[in-house]
CSV table of C-alpha atoms and ligand atoms in Angstrom, one decimal:
chain,number,residue,atom,x,y,z
A,524,MET,CA,58.8,103.8,116.6
A,525,THR,CA,56.2,104.8,114.1
A,526,THR,CA,58.3,107.7,112.8
A,527,ARG,CA,61.3,105.4,112.4
A,528,ARG,CA,59.4,102.8,110.5
A,529,LEU,CA,58.0,105.5,108.3
A,530,VAL,CA,61.4,106.8,107.5
A,531,LEU,CA,62.7,103.3,106.7
A,532,THR,CA,59.7,102.6,104.5
A,533,ARG,CA,60.2,105.9,102.6
A,534,SER,CA,63.9,105.4,102.0
A,535,ALA,CA,63.2,101.8,100.8
A,536,ALA,CA,60.7,103.3,98.3
A,537,LEU,CA,63.4,105.9,97.2
A,538,VAL,CA,65.9,103.2,96.6
A,539,GLY,CA,63.4,101.3,94.5
A,540,ALA,CA,62.6,104.4,92.5
A,541,ALA,CA,66.2,105.2,92.0
A,542,SER,CA,67.1,101.7,90.7
A,543,ALA,CA,64.1,101.9,88.3
A,544,GLY,CA,65.7,105.1,86.9
A,545,LEU,CA,62.9,107.3,88.1
A,546,LEU,CA,65.1,109.6,90.2
A,547,LEU,CA,67.9,109.9,87.6
A,548,PRO,CA,67.4,113.7,87.0
A,549,GLN,CA,67.9,114.5,90.7
A,550,ILE,CA,70.9,112.2,91.0
A,551,VAL,CA,72.6,113.7,88.0
A,552,ARG,CA,72.0,117.2,89.4
A,553,ALA,CA,73.4,116.3,92.8
A,554,GLN,CA,76.5,114.8,91.1
A,555,SER,CA,77.1,117.9,89.0
A,556,ASN,CA,77.0,120.1,92.1
A,557,LYS,CA,80.2,121.2,93.7
A,558,VAL,CA,81.9,119.2,96.4
A,559,ARG,CA,81.6,121.2,99.6
A,560,VAL,CA,84.8,121.2,101.6
A,561,GLY,CA,84.9,122.9,105.0
A,562,PHE,CA,88.1,124.1,106.7
A,563,MET,CA,87.9,124.3,110.4
A,564,LEU,CA,91.3,125.6,111.4
A,565,PRO,CA,93.0,128.2,113.6
A,566,TYR,CA,93.5,131.4,111.7
A,567,THR,CA,94.2,133.5,114.8
A,568,GLY,CA,96.2,132.8,118.0
A,569,THR,CA,99.4,130.8,118.7
A,570,PHE,CA,98.5,128.2,116.0
A,571,ALA,CA,97.4,130.7,113.3
A,572,GLN,CA,100.3,130.0,110.9
A,573,LEU,CA,99.7,126.2,111.3
A,574,GLY,CA,96.1,126.7,110.0
A,575,VAL,CA,97.4,128.7,107.0
A,576,ALA,CA,100.0,126.1,106.1
A,577,ILE,CA,97.5,123.3,106.3
A,578,GLU,CA,95.0,125.1,104.0
A,579,ASN,CA,97.8,126.0,101.6
A,580,GLY,CA,99.0,122.4,101.4
A,581,PHE,CA,95.4,121.1,100.9
A,582,ARG,CA,94.7,123.6,98.1
A,583,MET,CA,98.0,122.7,96.4
A,584,ALA,CA,97.1,119.0,96.2
A,585,LEU,CA,93.7,119.9,94.7
A,586,ASP,CA,95.3,122.4,92.2
A,587,GLU,CA,97.5,119.6,91.0
A,588,GLN,CA,94.2,117.8,89.9
A,589,GLY,CA,92.9,120.9,88.1
A,590,GLY,CA,91.1,122.0,91.3
A,591,LYS,CA,88.6,119.0,91.0
A,592,LEU,CA,87.6,116.1,93.2
A,593,GLY,CA,86.6,113.0,91.3
A,594,GLY,CA,85.7,115.3,88.3
A,595,ARG,CA,83.6,117.7,90.3
A,596,GLU,CA,84.3,121.4,91.1
A,597,VAL,CA,85.0,122.3,94.7
A,598,GLU,CA,83.5,125.0,96.9
A,599,PHE,CA,85.3,125.9,100.1
A,600,PHE,CA,83.8,127.1,103.5
A,601,LYS,CA,86.0,128.4,106.3
A,602,VAL,CA,85.7,128.8,110.1
A,603,ASP,CA,88.4,130.1,112.4
A,604,ASP,CA,88.3,127.8,115.4
A,605,GLU,CA,90.7,130.0,117.4
A,606,SER,CA,92.2,126.9,119.0
A,607,ALA,CA,89.3,127.4,121.5
A,608,PRO,CA,87.9,124.0,122.7
A,609,PRO,CA,84.7,125.5,124.2
A,610,LYS,CA,83.7,126.6,120.7
A,611,GLY,CA,84.5,123.3,119.0
A,612,ILE,CA,81.1,121.7,118.8
A,613,GLU,CA,79.4,124.9,117.7
A,614,ASN,CA,81.9,125.7,115.0
A,615,ALA,CA,81.8,122.1,113.6
A,616,THR,CA,78.0,122.1,113.7
A,617,ARG,CA,77.9,125.4,111.7
A,618,LEU,CA,79.9,123.8,108.9
A,619,VAL,CA,77.9,120.6,108.9
A,620,GLU,CA,74.4,122.0,109.3
A,621,ARG,CA,74.5,125.5,107.8
A,622,ASP,CA,77.1,125.0,105.1
A,623,LYS,CA,76.2,121.3,104.5
A,624,VAL,CA,79.8,120.4,103.9
A,625,ASP,CA,80.6,116.9,102.4
A,626,VAL,CA,83.9,116.8,104.2
A,627,LEU,CA,85.2,118.7,107.2
A,628,VAL,CA,89.0,119.3,107.2
A,629,GLY,CA,90.1,120.1,110.7
A,630,THR,CA,91.8,120.8,113.0
A,631,VAL,CA,95.1,121.6,114.8
A,632,HIS,CA,94.3,121.6,118.5
A,633,SER,CA,93.5,118.3,120.2
A,634,GLY,CA,90.8,119.9,122.5
A,635,VAL,CA,89.0,121.5,119.6
A,636,GLN,CA,89.3,118.1,117.7
A,637,MET,CA,87.1,116.5,120.4
A,638,GLY,CA,84.3,118.9,119.5
A,639,ILE,CA,84.7,118.1,115.8
A,640,HIS,CA,84.9,114.4,116.7
A,641,ARG,CA,81.5,114.5,118.5
A,642,VAL,CA,79.9,116.2,115.6
A,643,ALA,CA,81.5,113.8,113.0
A,644,ARG,CA,80.4,110.8,114.9
A,645,GLU,CA,76.8,112.0,115.4
A,646,SER,CA,76.3,113.4,111.9
A,647,GLY,CA,78.3,110.8,110.0
A,648,VAL,CA,80.0,113.5,108.0
A,649,LEU,CA,83.5,112.7,106.6
A,650,ASN,CA,86.3,114.3,108.8
A,651,ILE,CA,89.9,114.4,107.7
A,652,ILE,CA,92.2,115.4,110.6
A,653,PRO,CA,95.2,117.4,109.1
A,654,ASN,CA,97.0,117.7,112.5
A,655,ALA,CA,95.5,117.2,115.9
A,656,GLY,CA,97.0,114.1,117.5
A,657,VAL,CA,94.5,113.4,120.2
A,658,HIS,CA,94.7,109.7,120.9
A,659,VAL,CA,91.1,108.8,121.4
A,660,ALA,CA,90.1,109.8,117.9
A,661,THR,CA,91.9,106.8,116.4
A,662,ARG,CA,91.8,104.6,119.6
A,663,ALA,CA,88.6,103.9,121.7
A,664,GLN,CA,86.5,106.4,119.7
A,665,CYS,CA,87.8,105.5,116.3
A,666,ALA,CA,85.1,105.9,113.5
A,667,PRO,CA,84.9,104.8,109.9
A,668,ASN,CA,84.2,108.4,108.8
A,669,VAL,CA,87.2,109.9,110.6
A,670,PHE,CA,90.6,109.7,109.0
A,671,ARG,CA,93.9,111.2,110.2
A,672,ALA,CA,96.6,112.3,107.8
A,673,SER,CA,99.0,113.5,110.5
A,674,PHE,CA,100.0,111.5,113.6
A,675,THR,CA,99.0,110.6,117.1
A,676,ASN,CA,100.5,112.8,119.8
A,677,SER,CA,102.8,110.0,121.1
A,678,GLN,CA,104.0,108.9,117.7
A,679,PRO,CA,106.9,111.4,117.4
A,680,THR,CA,108.0,111.1,121.1
A,681,LEU,CA,108.0,107.3,120.9
A,682,ALA,CA,111.1,107.7,118.8
A,683,LEU,CA,112.7,110.3,121.1
A,684,GLY,CA,114.0,108.4,124.1
A,685,LYS,CA,116.6,106.2,122.5
A,686,PRO,CA,118.5,108.9,120.6
A,687,MET,CA,118.7,110.9,123.9
A,688,VAL,CA,120.2,108.1,125.9
A,689,ASP,CA,122.4,107.1,122.9
A,690,ARG,CA,123.9,110.6,123.2
A,691,GLY,CA,124.6,110.1,126.9
A,692,HIS,CA,121.7,112.3,128.1
A,693,LYS,CA,120.2,110.1,130.8
A,694,LYS,CA,118.6,112.6,133.2
A,695,ALA,CA,115.9,114.7,131.7
A,696,VAL,CA,113.3,117.3,132.6
A,697,TRP,CA,110.0,117.3,130.6
A,698,ILE,CA,108.2,120.6,129.9
A,699,THR,CA,105.0,121.2,128.0
A,700,TRP,CA,101.6,122.9,127.9
A,701,ALA,CA,99.1,121.2,130.1
A,702,TYR,CA,96.5,119.8,127.7
A,703,ALA,CA,95.9,116.6,125.7
A,704,ALA,CA,98.7,117.1,123.2
A,705,GLY,CA,101.3,117.8,125.9
A,706,ASP,CA,100.1,115.0,128.1
A,707,GLU,CA,100.0,112.5,125.3
A,708,ALA,CA,103.4,113.5,123.9
A,709,TYR,CA,104.7,112.9,127.4
A,710,GLU,CA,103.2,109.3,127.2
A,711,GLY,CA,105.4,108.5,124.2
A,712,PHE,CA,108.4,110.2,125.7
A,713,GLU,CA,108.1,108.5,129.1
A,714,LYS,CA,107.8,105.0,127.5
A,715,SER,CA,110.7,105.4,125.1
A,716,TYR,CA,113.0,107.2,127.5
A,717,LEU,CA,112.5,104.8,130.4
A,718,GLU,CA,112.8,101.8,128.1
A,719,ALA,CA,116.2,103.2,126.8
A,720,GLY,CA,117.4,103.5,130.4
A,721,GLY,CA,116.7,107.3,131.0
A,722,GLN,CA,115.4,108.9,134.1
A,723,ILE,CA,112.8,111.7,134.2
A,724,ILE,CA,113.6,113.9,137.2
A,725,LYS,CA,110.8,116.4,136.8
A,726,LYS,CA,107.7,117.2,134.8
A,727,LEU,CA,106.9,120.9,134.3
A,728,SER,CA,103.9,122.5,132.6
A,729,LEU,CA,102.0,125.7,132.1
A,730,PRO,CA,98.4,126.2,130.8
A,731,PHE,CA,97.9,126.5,127.0
A,732,PRO,CA,98.7,128.9,125.3
A,733,ASN,CA,100.7,130.7,128.0
A,734,VAL,CA,104.3,131.7,127.2
A,735,GLU,CA,105.5,133.0,130.5
A,736,PHE,CA,108.4,130.5,130.7
A,737,GLN,CA,110.8,132.4,132.9
A,738,ALA,CA,110.1,130.8,136.3
A,739,LEU,CA,110.2,127.3,134.8
A,740,LEU,CA,113.5,128.0,133.0
A,741,THR,CA,115.0,129.2,136.3
A,742,GLU,CA,113.8,125.9,137.9
A,743,ILE,CA,115.4,123.9,135.1
A,744,ALA,CA,118.7,125.7,135.6
A,745,SER,CA,118.7,124.7,139.3
A,746,LEU,CA,117.7,121.1,138.5
A,747,ARG,CA,120.8,120.7,136.3
A,748,PRO,CA,119.5,117.8,134.0
A,749,ASP,CA,121.5,116.4,131.1
A,750,ALA,CA,118.7,117.3,128.8
A,751,VAL,CA,115.3,119.0,128.4
A,752,ALA,CA,112.6,117.4,126.3
A,753,CYS,CA,109.3,119.2,125.4
A,754,PHE,CA,106.2,119.6,123.4
A,755,PHE,CA,105.4,123.1,122.1
A,756,ALA,CA,104.2,124.4,118.8
A,757,GLY,CA,103.5,127.5,116.7
A,758,GLY,CA,104.1,131.0,118.1
A,759,GLY,CA,104.6,129.5,121.6
A,760,ALA,CA,107.4,127.2,120.4
A,761,ALA,CA,109.3,130.2,118.8
A,762,LYS,CA,109.1,132.0,122.1
A,763,PHE,CA,110.2,129.0,124.1
A,764,LEU,CA,113.3,128.5,121.9
A,765,ARG,CA,114.2,132.2,122.2
A,766,ASP,CA,113.7,132.2,126.0
A,767,TYR,CA,115.7,129.0,126.4
A,768,ALA,CA,118.6,130.5,124.6
A,769,ALA,CA,118.3,133.9,126.3
A,770,ALA,CA,118.5,132.1,129.7
A,771,GLY,CA,121.8,130.6,128.5
A,772,LEU,CA,120.4,127.0,128.9
A,773,ASN,CA,121.2,126.0,125.3
A,774,LYS,CA,125.0,126.2,126.1
A,775,ASN,CA,125.0,123.2,128.5
A,776,ILE,CA,121.6,121.5,128.6
A,777,GLN,CA,120.7,119.8,125.3
A,778,LEU,CA,117.2,120.7,124.2
A,779,TYR,CA,115.1,117.9,122.5
A,780,GLY,CA,111.5,118.0,121.4
A,781,SER,CA,108.6,116.4,119.6
A,782,GLY,CA,109.4,117.9,116.2
A,783,PHE,CA,106.7,120.5,116.2
A,784,LEU,CA,109.0,122.6,118.4
A,785,THR,CA,111.0,123.5,115.3
A,786,GLU,CA,108.3,123.5,112.6
A,787,GLY,CA,107.4,126.8,110.9
A,788,VAL,CA,109.3,128.8,113.5
A,789,LEU,CA,113.0,128.7,112.3
A,790,ASP,CA,113.0,132.3,111.0
A,791,ALA,CA,111.3,133.6,114.1
A,792,ALA,CA,113.6,131.7,116.5
A,793,GLY,CA,116.8,132.5,114.5
A,794,ASP,CA,120.1,131.2,116.0
A,795,ALA,CA,118.3,130.2,119.2
A,796,ALA,CA,117.1,127.1,117.5
A,797,ASN,CA,120.6,125.9,116.3
A,798,GLY,CA,121.5,122.4,117.5
A,799,VAL,CA,118.0,121.5,118.8
A,800,LEU,CA,117.3,117.8,118.2
A,801,THR,CA,113.8,116.6,117.5
A,802,THR,CA,111.9,113.5,116.2
A,803,MET,CA,109.2,113.9,113.6
A,804,HIS,CA,107.6,112.3,110.5
A,805,TYR,CA,109.0,114.9,108.2
A,806,SER,CA,112.2,116.8,107.6
A,807,ASP,CA,112.8,119.8,105.3
A,808,SER,CA,116.0,118.2,104.0
A,809,LEU,CA,114.7,114.8,103.0
A,810,ASP,CA,116.7,114.1,99.9
A,811,THR,CA,114.0,112.7,97.6
A,812,PRO,CA,112.6,113.9,94.3
A,813,ARG,CA,109.1,113.9,95.8
A,814,ASN,CA,110.1,116.2,98.7
A,815,LYS,CA,112.2,118.5,96.5
A,816,GLN,CA,109.4,118.9,93.9
A,817,PHE,CA,106.9,119.6,96.7
A,818,ARG,CA,109.1,122.2,98.4
A,819,LEU,CA,109.9,124.0,95.1
A,820,GLU,CA,106.2,124.1,94.1
A,821,TYR,CA,105.0,125.2,97.5
A,822,ALA,CA,107.6,128.0,97.8
A,823,LYS,CA,106.8,129.2,94.3
A,824,THR,CA,103.0,129.3,94.9
A,825,PHE,CA,102.9,130.7,98.5
A,826,LYS,CA,106.2,132.6,98.7
A,827,MET,CA,107.1,130.8,101.9
A,828,GLN,CA,108.8,127.6,102.9
A,829,PRO,CA,106.6,124.6,103.7
A,830,ASP,CA,106.7,122.8,107.0
A,831,VAL,CA,105.2,119.6,108.5
A,832,TYR,CA,101.8,121.3,108.6
A,833,ALA,CA,101.9,122.1,104.9
A,834,VAL,CA,102.8,118.5,104.3
A,835,GLN,CA,99.9,117.2,106.4
A,836,GLY,CA,97.5,119.6,104.6
A,837,TYR,CA,98.8,118.4,101.3
A,838,ASP,CA,98.4,114.7,102.3
A,839,SER,CA,94.9,115.4,103.6
A,840,GLY,CA,94.1,116.6,100.1
A,841,GLN,CA,95.8,113.6,98.5
A,842,LEU,CA,93.8,111.3,100.7
A,843,LEU,CA,90.5,112.9,99.7
A,844,ILE,CA,91.5,112.8,96.0
A,845,LYS,CA,92.2,109.1,96.2
A,846,GLY,CA,88.7,108.5,97.8
A,847,ALA,CA,86.9,110.9,95.4
A,848,ASN,CA,88.5,109.4,92.3
A,849,ALA,CA,87.6,105.9,93.4
A,850,VAL,CA,83.9,106.9,93.5
A,851,LYS,CA,84.1,109.2,90.5
A,852,GLY,CA,83.0,112.1,92.7
A,853,ASP,CA,80.0,110.4,94.3
A,854,LEU,CA,81.0,111.1,97.9
A,855,ALA,CA,77.6,109.7,99.0
A,856,ASN,CA,78.9,106.3,98.2
A,857,LYS,CA,80.4,106.1,101.6
A,858,GLN,CA,81.3,102.5,101.7
A,859,ALA,CA,83.5,102.6,98.6
A,860,LEU,CA,84.8,106.1,99.5
A,861,TYR,CA,86.0,104.9,102.9
A,862,ALA,CA,87.4,101.7,101.6
A,863,ALA,CA,89.5,103.6,99.0
A,864,MET,CA,90.8,106.0,101.7
A,865,GLN,CA,91.5,103.2,104.2
A,866,GLY,CA,93.4,101.2,101.6
A,867,ALA,CA,95.3,104.2,100.1
A,868,THR,CA,99.1,104.5,100.0
A,869,ILE,CA,99.9,108.2,100.2
A,870,ASP,CA,103.0,109.3,98.2
A,871,SER,CA,103.9,112.0,100.6
A,872,PRO,CA,106.8,114.5,100.7
A,873,ARG,CA,107.5,112.8,104.1
A,874,GLY,CA,107.8,109.4,102.4
A,875,LYS,CA,105.1,106.9,101.5
A,876,TRP,CA,102.7,106.0,104.2
A,877,THR,CA,99.6,103.8,104.6
A,878,MET,CA,96.5,103.9,106.9
A,879,SER,CA,96.3,101.7,110.0
A,880,LYS,CA,93.0,99.9,110.6
A,881,ALA,CA,92.2,102.7,113.0
A,882,ASN,CA,92.7,105.3,110.2
A,883,ASN,CA,95.9,106.7,111.4
A,884,PRO,CA,99.2,106.9,109.4
A,885,ILE,CA,101.9,104.2,109.8
A,886,GLN,CA,105.0,106.2,109.1
A,887,ASP,CA,108.8,106.6,109.7
A,888,MET,CA,110.1,109.0,112.3
A,889,TYR,CA,113.2,111.0,111.5
A,890,LEU,CA,115.8,112.4,113.9
A,891,ARG,CA,116.5,116.0,112.9
A,892,GLU,CA,118.9,118.7,114.0
A,893,VAL,CA,118.4,122.4,113.3
A,894,ALA,CA,121.1,124.0,111.3
A,895,ASN,CA,121.0,127.1,109.1
A,896,ARG,CA,117.3,127.7,109.5
A,897,GLN,CA,116.5,124.1,108.4
A,898,ASN,CA,115.5,120.8,110.1
A,899,LYS,CA,118.3,118.6,108.7
A,900,VAL,CA,117.7,114.9,108.8
A,901,ILE,CA,120.2,112.9,110.7
A,902,GLY,CA,118.6,109.5,110.2
A,903,ILE,CA,115.5,107.4,110.7
A,904,ALA,CA,114.9,107.2,114.5
A,905,ALA,CA,112.1,104.6,114.1
A,906,LYS,CA,110.7,102.7,111.1
A,907,ALA,CA,107.0,102.3,110.3
A,908,VAL,CA,105.7,103.6,113.7
A,909,ALA,CA,102.0,102.6,114.2
A,910,ASP,CA,99.9,103.9,117.0
A,911,PRO,CA,98.7,101.0,119.2
A,912,ALA,CA,95.0,102.0,118.4
A,913,THR,CA,94.0,100.7,121.8
A,914,GLY,CA,90.3,100.0,122.1
A,915,CYS,CA,89.5,100.8,118.4
A,916,ARG,CA,86.6,98.8,117.1
A,917,MET,CA,85.2,100.1,113.8
A,918,ALA,CA,81.4,100.2,113.8
B,58,PHB,C1,97.5,119.2,119.1
B,58,PHB,O1,96.8,119.9,119.9
B,58,PHB,O2,97.1,118.0,118.9
B,58,PHB,C2,98.7,119.7,118.4
B,58,PHB,C3,98.8,121.0,118.2
B,58,PHB,C4,100.0,121.5,117.5
B,58,PHB,C5,100.9,120.6,117.1
B,58,PHB,C6,100.8,119.3,117.3
B,58,PHB,C7,99.6,118.8,118.0
B,58,PHB,O3,102.0,121.0,116.4
């Protein structure tokens, strides 16, 4: 009690001194310091290339601003989270306490995100999620300092059921990795597929990040569904596509997926990915000047093609830029910073999107088909999809 009162009294004195101009030298020095940005991303393992694409996209957004945030130089700190949930809290704590980052950009894996989330909520540090779709981060545990520039795990699959039934595929098998992202992608799929009149005849799974698909593919062949729907991503997705085709299943059982299945893997999967149908908030072939300019610039800078992860990293950068510019680089002005980020409209290569009250993008979902090593857009599968944000009450 005494300690708390002491702290409050001291901070009240500091505010008084600051408004009287007594602390101006310190404040000016703090402002001219670099903004400390921490990347907590997978740089090894099945999601390694996702982490790289996110970092590339983020840096590209900042480079377009002369490398500055609200007029301040930027210093980067990096941690490889290895997509390993047990190390999540420790790695996030390292960035917050040792490196004293102003903003933590991370991560990809939903399980690791829960570690970051705990640290973000306890420390109050700004967290921008450039991928991980774990529901609770923008539902029951939503927080004013946590912003997602990507999706919730059920957003893409909420758009998947109808196009499947529209194509006459009414009996499906679902297959995924057994962890939060797979389970929550299933939630969206189940809802949309059952509502459209489809029937799910079997749910199959294997532990993350296993890629021993053979026994499960044999089981699918014997179940003879009209279609298979799935959630896989990264290196594991490329292997699943190749194994599905090698087993001959692509000839008579249409494969569908949450769009991550065909992101960043089209060269690795080769012809095995042809004809796969997915729903996602981005498509390579979106015919807009914004997307074309982004793709050209990214390919020129990084000597590789961008994917949805690059777009999400880029948008994470854009979101932070909007906030930092609104407070002229004073990221300590949290109320104004968060208000600007919350109210932002992001002019993304995916199309313009806004933040929901729970700090999650409201965005269109595209139906895409793989052809010639590209995700070709077929149409908009669902407009302005918002996550239900169940249980979110901002403090
Ligand atoms: C997740 O774990 O939330 C996740 C990982 C990879 C993806 C999408 C979601 O491509």
